[in-house]
Amino acid sequence: MIWQQQSPKQLFPNILIFDMARIVGIDLGTTNSLVAYMKDGQPCVVPDRNGRTMVPSVVALTDNGLIVGDSAKEHLTRNPERTVYSVKRFMGKGLADVQDELVYFPYHVTETGGVIRIRLGQKSYSPPQVSAMILKELKLRAEASLGESITKAVITVPAYFNDSQRQATKDAGLIAGLEVLRIINEPTAASLAYGLQQKTQGTIAVYDFGGGTFDISILKLKDGIFEVLATSGDTHLGGDDLDRVLVDLFIGDIRDRYGIDVSRYPDHMQTVRLEAERAKIRLSDELKTKITIELPEDKGRFTRELTRDQLESLVAGIIERTLAPCRIALKDAGLTPKNIDEVVLVGGSTRMPLVRQRVEALFGKQPHCHLNPDEVVALGAAVQADILSGGTTDMLLLDVTPLSLGIETMGGVMSSLIRRNTTIPASAKEMFTTYVDGQTGVDIHILQGERELVKDNRSLAQFRLKVPPLPAGVPRIEVTFLIDANGILNVTATDMRTAKSQSIEVKPSYGLSDTEVERMIEDSFKFAAEDVTARKLIEARLDAEALIKTTDKSLLEAGHLISEKDADDIRTSLSQLSTAKNGIDSRVIRAHMAELEQTAKHLNVMMLDHSLKKSLQGKKVSEVS
Amino acid sequence: MGYTPCRLLLMDNQQSPPHPDTRRQLQMARSMCWHCQSEVTGEYFCDRCVKVQPVSKETDYFTCLGFPRRLLLDPQKLEAKFYELSRTFHPDFYQTKSADEQTISLSNAAVLNTAYRTLRDSIQRAEYLLALETGSVKDIRTSPPADLFEEILDLQDTLEEYRASERDSDQGHRLRATLQTEQEALERRKEGMEAQLRQLFADWDKLQDAGEATSLARVERDRILKEMRDLLSNRTYVNNIVNDLAATIA
């Protein structure tokens, strides 16, 4: 939520922004994250050197510092207490929201000031900070691949994310040094990719079942307009939950067979979790699979067989839970399954045959995933980034707010101001007054959710509206609630009697305060500078070593071809560089390298000449020319 | 000391209609470009500096979407206009523009979305027009309309009985069947009211198209508006009962 005090000056600062910097699209996933950009009118995902497009959303603290991605994933079993995964499940949440599932996470989770903190070694990090590390990795990857600095991004979130979760994602971007130009919903991002690449038209349902979240969005695609009709979902329902069913099964088996409680061994718990995930994935292609898990305390190895039927009967209930939001979305859109022209599958969990069967049964048509379900969200984010930078002009996404927005009124009841599935940007105004003479403040409690009672909805923030001390009912304070195109709420207040805007001091119920975010950005830049210095030093040392080695070799082979004085000069420069190499200033090392290159210039010419002659020895003239 | 808020007006996502005089004044005030101060004759952009212009907060939703105050609107045309204006105002297309233009685009897009949401639904459209024409917000009926009074009272009794009964018992099944029949009857009643409304909508449009300023026309106008108001509030009442019924026996 953004709180602003509007004054005419702020409304009209005469600044023009000319900016053509590239904007990337980022899918910040529960399990994996990707970065994509628009190239010649087509979105493409940025791969690493090995051609891998997905960065595992894992951060590990090692003796050499924090690492992210594939290398961090290796620490899940080696170093479970210091390896953070699925951090997206904690974004914009308080400890009470996630209490039930903490048992599944080996890392230490606490709460300070309404925000979850994750302990890594001596320090604690908020979920946005951990997400920022993943974003930085993607940023570096894009910079390395594109050869330019990346500072702007579109980041995707589950459509059913509430205001706190969206704000936390925006904070993560800021901490990573990215200006987040737009937060867009994952299923709608996917629809953009389909609209562009498959020229899809008509009414489509996007069923997005990922690692940690489930979304359903129903859209109308017509003449380049992507109008979301309704969206629903569950931000705590994904592949992680499917894995947990298997984890519980294996732990029970091991306990029965070996009398060992694996849950007491965090590293083995991770082995079990990863094996559960792999077995689940294998069973999408195979009918049965074998599970092998090394047991703690040298108790040997646990093996068992698991069939697809067994898996399906275990997870059927979880998959069933995705269908209720689908029915709600259809109802909200005023449609029946017959009205849906196409059903598109997004997210890794849709690879399960049972998921496809259930979706097909509900909509009465075969769902498809012509585009890679792991990549399609990032591709769509890149399309949206291109729209924002003015590249694509024929496509426009009209999204909705997934949850109703309201305020607390007398009796602990929520009164809605903006209903769910309202097209955004959306605004509502509310006039407030007093009911006691001389009252100087009105407390406003902002809520998000669909339930009647305040306690059943999400508290977004509370603030006190300052009211001039007047007889009851006389003050007129107009509060405007505006949901912007990111789905984030902005609030402004105006005293209608004086037409003066007033500042609102707000206490967000969840999430970081502005000052805290600022400090985290500073920290991140400070460490970024340290990181860069360290990297420069390592590179300079390596380069210096290589230069010393080749110069030594040249002296040995071609030293007799230059004057004794030249050779002495080179030896002096060499020893100076050797000393500088052990220092900590990369610039000093580079300076001595330049000096050595200068003094050894003649030697290098002679050396080249010498090796050329050597290679030509014994060859006829005709062979050379 | 904390106070729970005292809401002055429940706007129900609709702006209260402006007084006709204020409306004219504000529209005149906005004919000057905020940026170059030249007169704006174009609809949404300044002809001189091509800057987007704010849609006045007092512009009614019909004007905003470029439609006359009629009640039978072609949904296809309405949608096409909404899409066209979305392309004109959506913040996505103002990302590289100045902060002022971004603010205007955001607020224009929010007004446009509210306007479309209101006019897209024929009932909401009629309620909005009624508020514009008569200057009062819709009245919410709390007691059943006279011709339904007996029926609704009986229905309430059956509902009470059903709630108290064992769902799976013979009595439960019997009551459920009765309620279902009642629901269907009320739905037919609602459809009847909607048909009557459509007729009134057509009458309204015909009267407006004729554009006569005779006293006869004024009487006709008042008749339509009054009948429409009564029908709308009765329909809302019946609609709520039907929804309640559906939720109870679901």
Tab-separated table of C-alpha atoms in Angstrom, chain A residues 14 70 97 117 126 170 175 189 234 248 296 309 339 357 419 448 451 519 531 580 607:
chain	number	residue	atom	x	y	z
A	14	ASN	CA	7.147	19.661	-14.445
A	70	ASP	CA	21.831	-24.003	-8.795
A	97	ASP	CA	-0.092	-16.961	9.001
A	117	ARG	CA	12.665	-12.790	9.463
A	126	SER	CA	13.137	-10.424	5.677
A	170	LYS	CA	7.896	-4.433	-5.036
A	175	ILE	CA	16.298	-3.805	-2.573
A	189	ALA	CA	1.200	-12.646	-18.132
A	234	ASP	CA	-5.210	-19.852	-3.327
A	248	ASP	CA	4.732	-37.549	5.315
A	296	PRO	CA	20.607	-41.068	9.138
A	309	ASP	CA	-2.252	-44.604	-8.731
A	339	ASN	CA	-18.505	-20.457	-22.728
A	357	GLN	CA	-7.880	-34.953	-16.110
A	419	ARG	CA	-15.492	-5.271	-5.061
A	448	GLN	CA	-8.995	-6.853	2.092
A	451	ARG	CA	-15.790	-12.154	4.546
A	519	ARG	CA	17.886	0.934	4.916
A	531	ASP	CA	31.058	-7.441	-3.770
A	580	ALA	CA	51.491	-5.882	-5.872
A	607	MET	CA	59.157	-14.116	-28.691
